[in-house]
Amino acid sequence: MTDANLEPAAPRDFAALRALIGERANTLPRRLTQVATYALQNPDEIAFGTAASIATHAGVQPSTLVRFSQALGYQGFSDLQDVFRARLRDKVPSYDERLRQLRDHGLAASKAGLLLDGFAEAAERSVADFRHKADPAALERAVTLLAGAETIYLVGFRRSFPVTAYMAYAMGKLGIRHILVDGIAGLGVEQTSFITARDAMLSVSFTPYSNETVSLTNAAKARGAHIVALTDSVFSPIAPGADVWLEVVEANFEGFRSMAATLALAMTLTVAIAARRSEGV
């Protein structure tokens, strides 16, 4: 057998694995997509969990994990799991381990203290992970598109609304023309009805994705507006149609996800847009 007949080797580092999953995003069967989404959003759980526990959390059968692994070129699930474990090997002790040590040694004075430690840890982990994997080129493209827009439409509902609300406040202070789409009285469609190809929409949505955000984003795209999406997975419904999408995966504590990395990104975009526009003037 010649080298030309050999299948490409399965990725042995996490960055390459993420890139491969992104390339296959539109071709994976539904159940394998479900596993891929869970794996990218919960890499630590994939590294440390058992096949049974991971399958339960991902909502699939354990055999689906094997099928997913083999679809990406691995011999089996344990072979794929090694890539997730290698991702953690060179790290300093995780914040989860530090927090566990605090609990074990009784250093937290109260339940409120434990909660503060947990939420602060999740925020720190979110920001650290985002800084590690942020794509500077994608960030620059996003700033270029938004800075060049006549009006920036800010769309985010439920958990994402604080992000767009902050950006609306900051853009107002910085003199950036924008419209905050808040959907009050069900008027989201009307609030975005004047968007044109001269404008841009910043859409923010995370699992479980807001149907209204998806609908408004698709409508804006159909009108020719540029789309910048802040979301948590290549499988997000607002990612495929976006001109640029920026991935933000927040850590959680007791089921509550941090917003620290997303807000840091929102602040970055807002100030960078203002700076780019001032350079243009």
mmCIF file of C-alpha atoms in Angstrom:
data_model
loop_
_atom_site.group_PDB
_atom_site.id
_atom_site.type_symbol
_atom_site.label_atom_id
_atom_site.label_comp_id
_atom_site.label_asym_id
_atom_site.label_seq_id
_atom_site.Cartn_x
_atom_site.Cartn_y
_atom_site.Cartn_z
ATOM 1 C CA MET A 1 0.000 0.000 0.000
ATOM 2 C CA THR A 2 1.370 3.400 -0.934
ATOM 3 C CA ASP A 3 1.231 6.522 1.197
ATOM 4 C CA ALA A 4 -1.405 7.927 -1.158
ATOM 5 C CA ASN A 5 -3.774 5.106 -0.113
ATOM 6 C CA LEU A 6 -3.397 5.725 3.590
ATOM 7 C CA GLU A 7 -6.157 7.486 5.496
ATOM 8 C CA PRO A 8 -5.058 10.730 7.186
ATOM 9 C CA ALA A 9 -4.008 10.109 10.767
ATOM 10 C CA ALA A 10 -6.540 11.095 13.424
ATOM 11 C CA PRO A 11 -5.569 14.362 15.192
ATOM 12 C CA ARG A 12 -3.471 13.906 18.319
ATOM 13 C CA ASP A 13 -3.930 17.416 19.727
ATOM 14 C CA PHE A 14 -7.128 19.180 20.733
ATOM 15 C CA ALA A 15 -6.791 22.172 18.393
ATOM 16 C CA ALA A 16 -6.495 19.913 15.356
ATOM 17 C CA LEU A 17 -9.423 17.824 16.580
ATOM 18 C CA ARG A 18 -11.601 20.925 16.940
ATOM 19 C CA ALA A 19 -10.657 21.976 13.413
ATOM 20 C CA LEU A 20 -11.546 18.529 12.048
ATOM 21 C CA ILE A 21 -14.940 18.563 13.760
ATOM 22 C CA GLY A 22 -15.552 22.006 12.282
ATOM 23 C CA GLU A 23 -14.765 20.688 8.790
ATOM 24 C CA ARG A 24 -17.181 17.776 9.249
ATOM 25 C CA ALA A 25 -19.926 19.866 10.878
ATOM 26 C CA ASN A 26 -22.238 19.792 7.871
ATOM 27 C CA THR A 27 -21.791 16.100 7.077
ATOM 28 C CA LEU A 28 -22.070 14.327 10.438
ATOM 29 C CA PRO A 29 -25.310 12.414 11.131
ATOM 30 C CA ARG A 30 -27.632 13.921 13.732
ATOM 31 C CA ARG A 31 -26.567 11.696 16.647
ATOM 32 C CA LEU A 32 -22.869 12.208 15.929
ATOM 33 C CA THR A 33 -23.470 15.952 15.740
ATOM 34 C CA GLN A 34 -25.078 15.698 19.174
ATOM 35 C CA VAL A 35 -21.926 14.044 20.543
ATOM 36 C CA ALA A 36 -19.655 16.568 18.816
ATOM 37 C CA THR A 37 -21.579 19.494 20.286
ATOM 38 C CA TYR A 38 -21.391 18.039 23.783
ATOM 39 C CA ALA A 39 -17.683 17.228 23.424
ATOM 40 C CA LEU A 40 -16.704 20.726 22.310
ATOM 41 C CA GLN A 41 -18.743 22.364 25.056
ATOM 42 C CA ASN A 42 -17.622 19.979 27.810
ATOM 43 C CA PRO A 43 -14.024 18.912 27.067
ATOM 44 C CA ASP A 44 -13.143 18.315 30.720
ATOM 45 C CA GLU A 45 -16.091 15.952 31.117
ATOM 46 C CA ILE A 46 -14.954 14.008 28.047
ATOM 47 C CA ALA A 47 -11.457 13.757 29.523
ATOM 48 C CA PHE A 48 -12.521 12.487 32.949
ATOM 49 C CA GLY A 49 -15.888 10.799 32.447
ATOM 50 C CA THR A 50 -16.728 7.195 31.680
ATOM 51 C CA ALA A 51 -18.334 6.209 28.402
ATOM 52 C CA ALA A 52 -21.569 5.479 30.255
ATOM 53 C CA SER A 53 -21.698 8.819 32.098
ATOM 54 C CA ILE A 54 -20.724 10.833 29.014
ATOM 55 C CA ALA A 55 -23.336 9.063 26.892
ATOM 56 C CA THR A 56 -25.996 9.804 29.513
ATOM 57 C CA HIS A 57 -25.110 13.502 29.665
ATOM 58 C CA ALA A 58 -24.918 13.760 25.877
ATOM 59 C CA GLY A 59 -28.261 11.992 25.483
ATOM 60 C CA VAL A 60 -26.947 9.140 23.318
ATOM 61 C CA GLN A 61 -26.076 5.457 23.600
ATOM 62 C CA PRO A 62 -22.463 4.496 24.513
ATOM 63 C CA SER A 63 -22.125 2.862 21.104
ATOM 64 C CA THR A 64 -22.666 6.290 19.529
ATOM 65 C CA LEU A 65 -19.463 7.504 21.197
ATOM 66 C CA VAL A 66 -17.586 4.693 19.462
ATOM 67 C CA ARG A 67 -19.196 5.539 16.107
ATOM 68 C CA PHE A 68 -18.303 9.195 16.566
ATOM 69 C CA SER A 69 -14.688 8.350 17.384
ATOM 70 C CA GLN A 70 -14.303 6.041 14.417
ATOM 71 C CA ALA A 71 -15.913 8.601 12.092
ATOM 72 C CA LEU A 72 -13.037 10.943 12.983
ATOM 73 C CA GLY A 73 -10.403 8.271 12.374
ATOM 74 C CA TYR A 74 -9.817 6.972 15.912
ATOM 75 C CA GLN A 75 -9.711 3.289 16.828
ATOM 76 C CA GLY A 76 -12.314 3.749 19.530
ATOM 77 C CA PHE A 77 -13.633 6.105 22.169
ATOM 78 C CA SER A 78 -10.688 5.640 24.549
ATOM 79 C CA ASP A 79 -8.343 6.653 21.717
ATOM 80 C CA LEU A 80 -10.327 9.863 21.206
ATOM 81 C CA GLN A 81 -10.500 10.429 24.962
ATOM 82 C CA ASP A 82 -6.697 10.462 25.114
ATOM 83 C CA VAL A 83 -6.724 13.690 23.056
ATOM 84 C CA PHE A 84 -8.988 15.371 25.605
ATOM 85 C CA ARG A 85 -6.787 14.137 28.459
ATOM 86 C CA ALA A 86 -3.625 15.358 26.734
ATOM 87 C CA ARG A 87 -5.200 18.813 26.581
ATOM 88 C CA LEU A 88 -5.084 18.941 30.382
ATOM 89 C CA ARG A 89 -1.741 17.281 30.976
ATOM 90 C CA ASP A 90 0.453 20.359 30.881
ATOM 91 C CA LYS A 91 -1.926 22.602 32.764
ATOM 92 C CA VAL A 92 -1.467 23.782 36.307
ATOM 93 C CA PRO A 93 -3.993 22.318 38.788
ATOM 94 C CA SER A 94 -7.473 23.151 37.562
ATOM 95 C CA TYR A 95 -9.700 25.600 39.344
ATOM 96 C CA ASP A 96 -12.044 22.716 40.104
ATOM 97 C CA GLU A 97 -9.199 21.032 41.987
ATOM 98 C CA ARG A 98 -8.355 24.242 43.821
ATOM 99 C CA LEU A 99 -11.960 24.768 44.814
ATOM 100 C CA ARG A 100 -12.186 21.165 45.984
ATOM 101 C CA GLN A 101 -9.119 21.764 48.151
ATOM 102 C CA LEU A 102 -10.774 24.804 49.687
ATOM 103 C CA ARG A 103 -13.789 22.717 50.580
ATOM 104 C CA ASP A 104 -11.687 19.841 51.925
ATOM 105 C CA HIS A 105 -9.729 22.176 54.186
ATOM 106 C CA GLY A 106 -12.732 24.172 55.302
ATOM 107 C CA LEU A 107 -11.253 27.492 54.206
ATOM 108 C CA ALA A 108 -14.599 28.885 53.045
ATOM 109 C CA ALA A 109 -16.305 30.563 55.967
ATOM 110 C CA SER A 110 -19.877 30.120 54.753
ATOM 111 C CA LYS A 111 -22.130 28.811 52.025
ATOM 112 C CA ALA A 112 -21.982 32.265 50.459
ATOM 113 C CA GLY A 113 -18.189 32.017 50.498
ATOM 114 C CA LEU A 114 -18.326 28.696 48.674
ATOM 115 C CA LEU A 115 -20.643 30.176 46.085
ATOM 116 C CA LEU A 116 -18.342 33.159 45.597
ATOM 117 C CA ASP A 117 -15.352 30.845 45.150
ATOM 118 C CA GLY A 118 -17.289 28.716 42.677
ATOM 119 C CA PHE A 119 -18.582 31.553 40.542
ATOM 120 C CA ALA A 120 -15.230 33.372 40.602
ATOM 121 C CA GLU A 121 -13.494 30.155 39.567
ATOM 122 C CA ALA A 122 -15.916 29.650 36.670
ATOM 123 C CA ALA A 123 -15.359 33.235 35.520
ATOM 124 C CA GLU A 124 -11.575 32.867 35.693
ATOM 125 C CA ARG A 125 -11.657 29.566 33.808
ATOM 126 C CA SER A 126 -13.945 30.997 31.127
ATOM 127 C CA VAL A 127 -11.671 33.958 30.466
ATOM 128 C CA ALA A 128 -8.493 31.854 30.543
ATOM 129 C CA ASP A 129 -9.884 29.289 28.100
ATOM 130 C CA PHE A 130 -11.202 31.988 25.777
ATOM 131 C CA ARG A 131 -7.857 33.814 25.698
ATOM 132 C CA HIS A 132 -6.138 30.536 24.867
ATOM 133 C CA LYS A 133 -8.329 29.665 21.888
ATOM 134 C CA ALA A 134 -9.461 33.095 20.591
ATOM 135 C CA ASP A 135 -8.842 33.612 16.874
ATOM 136 C CA PRO A 136 -7.250 37.084 16.398
ATOM 137 C CA ALA A 137 -7.890 37.046 12.645
ATOM 138 C CA ALA A 138 -11.606 36.334 13.134
ATOM 139 C CA LEU A 139 -11.776 39.070 15.754
ATOM 140 C CA GLU A 140 -10.227 41.570 13.331
ATOM 141 C CA ARG A 141 -12.686 40.586 10.599
ATOM 142 C CA ALA A 142 -15.581 41.070 13.007
ATOM 143 C CA VAL A 143 -14.354 44.543 13.984
ATOM 144 C CA THR A 144 -13.900 45.494 10.325
ATOM 145 C CA LEU A 145 -17.440 44.449 9.392
ATOM 146 C CA LEU A 146 -19.065 46.128 12.387
ATOM 147 C CA ALA A 147 -17.010 49.317 12.134
ATOM 148 C CA GLY A 148 -17.973 49.677 8.478
ATOM 149 C CA ALA A 149 -21.703 49.308 9.102
ATOM 150 C CA GLU A 150 -24.041 52.278 8.918
ATOM 151 C CA THR A 151 -26.104 50.890 11.817
ATOM 152 C CA ILE A 152 -25.299 47.953 14.076
ATOM 153 C CA TYR A 153 -28.301 45.887 15.167
ATOM 154 C CA LEU A 154 -27.714 44.122 18.497
ATOM 155 C CA VAL A 155 -29.699 40.905 18.942
ATOM 156 C CA GLY A 156 -29.619 38.652 21.995
ATOM 157 C CA PHE A 157 -32.398 37.214 24.145
ATOM 158 C CA ARG A 158 -32.693 35.447 27.496
ATOM 159 C CA ARG A 159 -29.187 34.824 28.894
ATOM 160 C CA SER A 160 -27.613 36.734 26.006
ATOM 161 C CA PHE A 161 -29.564 39.944 26.520
ATOM 162 C CA PRO A 162 -27.205 41.410 29.180
ATOM 163 C CA VAL A 163 -24.421 41.221 26.571
ATOM 164 C CA THR A 164 -26.254 43.233 23.916
ATOM 165 C CA ALA A 165 -27.684 45.604 26.545
ATOM 166 C CA TYR A 166 -24.153 46.406 27.754
ATOM 167 C CA MET A 167 -22.957 46.943 24.181
ATOM 168 C CA ALA A 168 -25.880 49.289 23.508
ATOM 169 C CA TYR A 169 -24.957 51.337 26.580
ATOM 170 C CA ALA A 170 -21.267 51.504 25.617
ATOM 171 C CA MET A 171 -21.956 52.225 21.945
ATOM 172 C CA GLY A 172 -24.215 55.083 22.957
ATOM 173 C CA LYS A 173 -21.424 56.583 25.040
ATOM 174 C CA LEU A 174 -18.947 56.118 22.190
ATOM 175 C CA GLY A 175 -21.170 57.604 19.504
ATOM 176 C CA ILE A 176 -21.674 54.383 17.530
ATOM 177 C CA ARG A 177 -25.007 54.239 15.733
ATOM 178 C CA HIS A 178 -26.894 51.139 16.810
ATOM 179 C CA ILE A 179 -30.293 49.632 17.552
ATOM 180 C CA LEU A 180 -30.808 47.364 20.560
ATOM 181 C CA VAL A 181 -33.360 44.732 19.555
ATOM 182 C CA ASP A 182 -35.098 43.879 22.823
ATOM 183 C CA GLY A 183 -38.227 42.222 21.421
ATOM 184 C CA ILE A 184 -40.508 44.041 23.859
ATOM 185 C CA ALA A 185 -44.176 43.359 23.048
ATOM 186 C CA GLY A 186 -42.995 40.832 20.455
ATOM 187 C CA LEU A 187 -41.708 43.581 18.174
ATOM 188 C CA GLY A 188 -38.367 42.022 17.273
ATOM 189 C CA VAL A 189 -39.342 41.679 13.607
ATOM 190 C CA GLU A 190 -40.481 45.289 13.460
ATOM 191 C CA GLN A 191 -37.327 46.510 15.203
ATOM 192 C CA THR A 192 -35.157 44.892 12.531
ATOM 193 C CA SER A 193 -37.421 45.622 9.553
ATOM 194 C CA PHE A 194 -35.293 48.538 8.286
ATOM 195 C CA ILE A 195 -31.992 46.646 8.176
ATOM 196 C CA THR A 196 -30.207 46.849 4.805
ATOM 197 C CA ALA A 197 -26.992 45.732 3.138
ATOM 198 C CA ARG A 198 -25.326 48.855 4.563
ATOM 199 C CA ASP A 199 -25.905 47.574 8.089
ATOM 200 C CA ALA A 200 -24.612 44.738 10.257
ATOM 201 C CA MET A 201 -26.191 42.537 12.895
ATOM 202 C CA LEU A 202 -24.381 41.258 15.962
ATOM 203 C CA SER A 203 -26.210 38.116 17.058
ATOM 204 C CA VAL A 204 -25.554 36.467 20.423
ATOM 205 C CA SER A 205 -26.982 33.066 21.316
ATOM 206 C CA PHE A 206 -25.908 30.040 23.345
ATOM 207 C CA THR A 207 -27.325 26.596 24.043
ATOM 208 C CA PRO A 208 -30.315 26.301 24.167
ATOM 209 C CA TYR A 209 -30.474 28.671 21.223
ATOM 210 C CA SER A 210 -33.151 31.341 21.012
ATOM 211 C CA ASN A 211 -35.509 30.689 18.106
ATOM 212 C CA GLU A 212 -36.161 34.417 17.822
ATOM 213 C CA THR A 213 -32.442 35.191 17.512
ATOM 214 C CA VAL A 214 -32.062 32.542 14.807
ATOM 215 C CA SER A 215 -35.089 33.859 12.902
ATOM 216 C CA LEU A 216 -34.013 37.518 13.058
ATOM 217 C CA THR A 217 -30.453 36.620 12.066
ATOM 218 C CA ASN A 218 -31.617 34.655 9.033
ATOM 219 C CA ALA A 219 -33.951 37.490 8.000
ATOM 220 C CA ALA A 220 -31.144 40.047 8.261
ATOM 221 C CA LYS A 221 -28.871 37.815 6.188
ATOM 222 C CA ALA A 222 -31.572 37.559 3.523
ATOM 223 C CA ARG A 223 -31.679 41.375 3.362
ATOM 224 C CA GLY A 224 -27.946 41.466 2.643
ATOM 225 C CA ALA A 225 -26.751 42.668 6.049
ATOM 226 C CA HIS A 226 -23.424 41.447 7.401
ATOM 227 C CA ILE A 227 -23.718 39.045 10.334
ATOM 228 C CA VAL A 228 -21.284 38.681 13.234
ATOM 229 C CA ALA A 229 -22.264 35.875 15.607
ATOM 230 C CA LEU A 230 -21.152 35.238 19.176
ATOM 231 C CA THR A 231 -22.010 31.647 20.003
ATOM 232 C CA ASP A 232 -20.697 28.473 21.595
ATOM 233 C CA SER A 233 -20.321 25.887 18.845
ATOM 234 C CA VAL A 234 -19.767 25.330 15.150
ATOM 235 C CA PHE A 235 -23.125 23.535 15.329
ATOM 236 C CA SER A 236 -24.947 26.654 16.516
ATOM 237 C CA PRO A 237 -27.783 27.609 14.134
ATOM 238 C CA ILE A 238 -26.470 31.192 13.868
ATOM 239 C CA ALA A 239 -22.918 30.129 12.918
ATOM 240 C CA PRO A 240 -23.356 28.817 9.333
ATOM 241 C CA GLY A 241 -24.858 31.987 7.889
ATOM 242 C CA ALA A 242 -22.555 34.403 9.699
ATOM 243 C CA ASP A 243 -19.859 36.339 7.862
ATOM 244 C CA VAL A 244 -17.768 35.906 11.016
ATOM 245 C CA TRP A 245 -18.566 33.854 14.103
ATOM 246 C CA LEU A 246 -16.646 33.981 17.365
ATOM 247 C CA GLU A 247 -16.744 30.970 19.660
ATOM 248 C CA VAL A 248 -17.229 31.522 23.389
ATOM 249 C CA VAL A 249 -17.713 28.530 25.691
ATOM 250 C CA GLU A 250 -18.388 29.547 29.271
ATOM 251 C CA ALA A 251 -17.558 27.407 32.300
ATOM 252 C CA ASN A 252 -20.326 26.725 34.783
ATOM 253 C CA PHE A 253 -20.726 26.316 38.526
ATOM 254 C CA GLU A 254 -23.676 24.389 39.938
ATOM 255 C CA GLY A 255 -25.335 24.589 36.539
ATOM 256 C CA PHE A 256 -25.005 28.389 36.245
ATOM 257 C CA ARG A 257 -22.830 29.444 33.333
ATOM 258 C CA SER A 258 -20.440 32.358 33.660
ATOM 259 C CA MET A 259 -20.792 35.370 31.359
ATOM 260 C CA ALA A 260 -17.274 36.655 32.017
ATOM 261 C CA ALA A 261 -15.630 35.688 28.715
ATOM 262 C CA THR A 262 -18.617 36.825 26.649
ATOM 263 C CA LEU A 263 -18.699 40.223 28.329
ATOM 264 C CA ALA A 264 -14.931 40.594 27.893
ATOM 265 C CA LEU A 265 -15.405 39.907 24.185
ATOM 266 C CA ALA A 266 -18.321 42.353 24.015
ATOM 267 C CA MET A 267 -16.208 45.078 25.611
ATOM 268 C CA THR A 268 -13.361 44.317 23.199
ATOM 269 C CA LEU A 269 -15.588 44.559 20.138
ATOM 270 C CA THR A 270 -17.253 47.781 21.269
ATOM 271 C CA VAL A 271 -14.048 49.655 22.032
ATOM 272 C CA ALA A 272 -12.289 48.272 18.938
ATOM 273 C CA ILE A 273 -15.162 49.447 16.722
ATOM 274 C CA ALA A 274 -14.938 52.944 18.208
ATOM 275 C CA ALA A 275 -11.164 53.002 17.730
ATOM 276 C CA ARG A 276 -11.426 51.773 14.127
ATOM 277 C CA ARG A 277 -14.008 54.430 13.303
ATOM 278 C CA SER A 278 -11.916 57.179 14.848
ATOM 279 C CA GLU A 279 -8.968 56.055 12.713
ATOM 280 C CA GLY A 280 -11.209 56.288 9.663
ATOM 281 C CA VAL A 281 -12.214 59.834 10.534
#
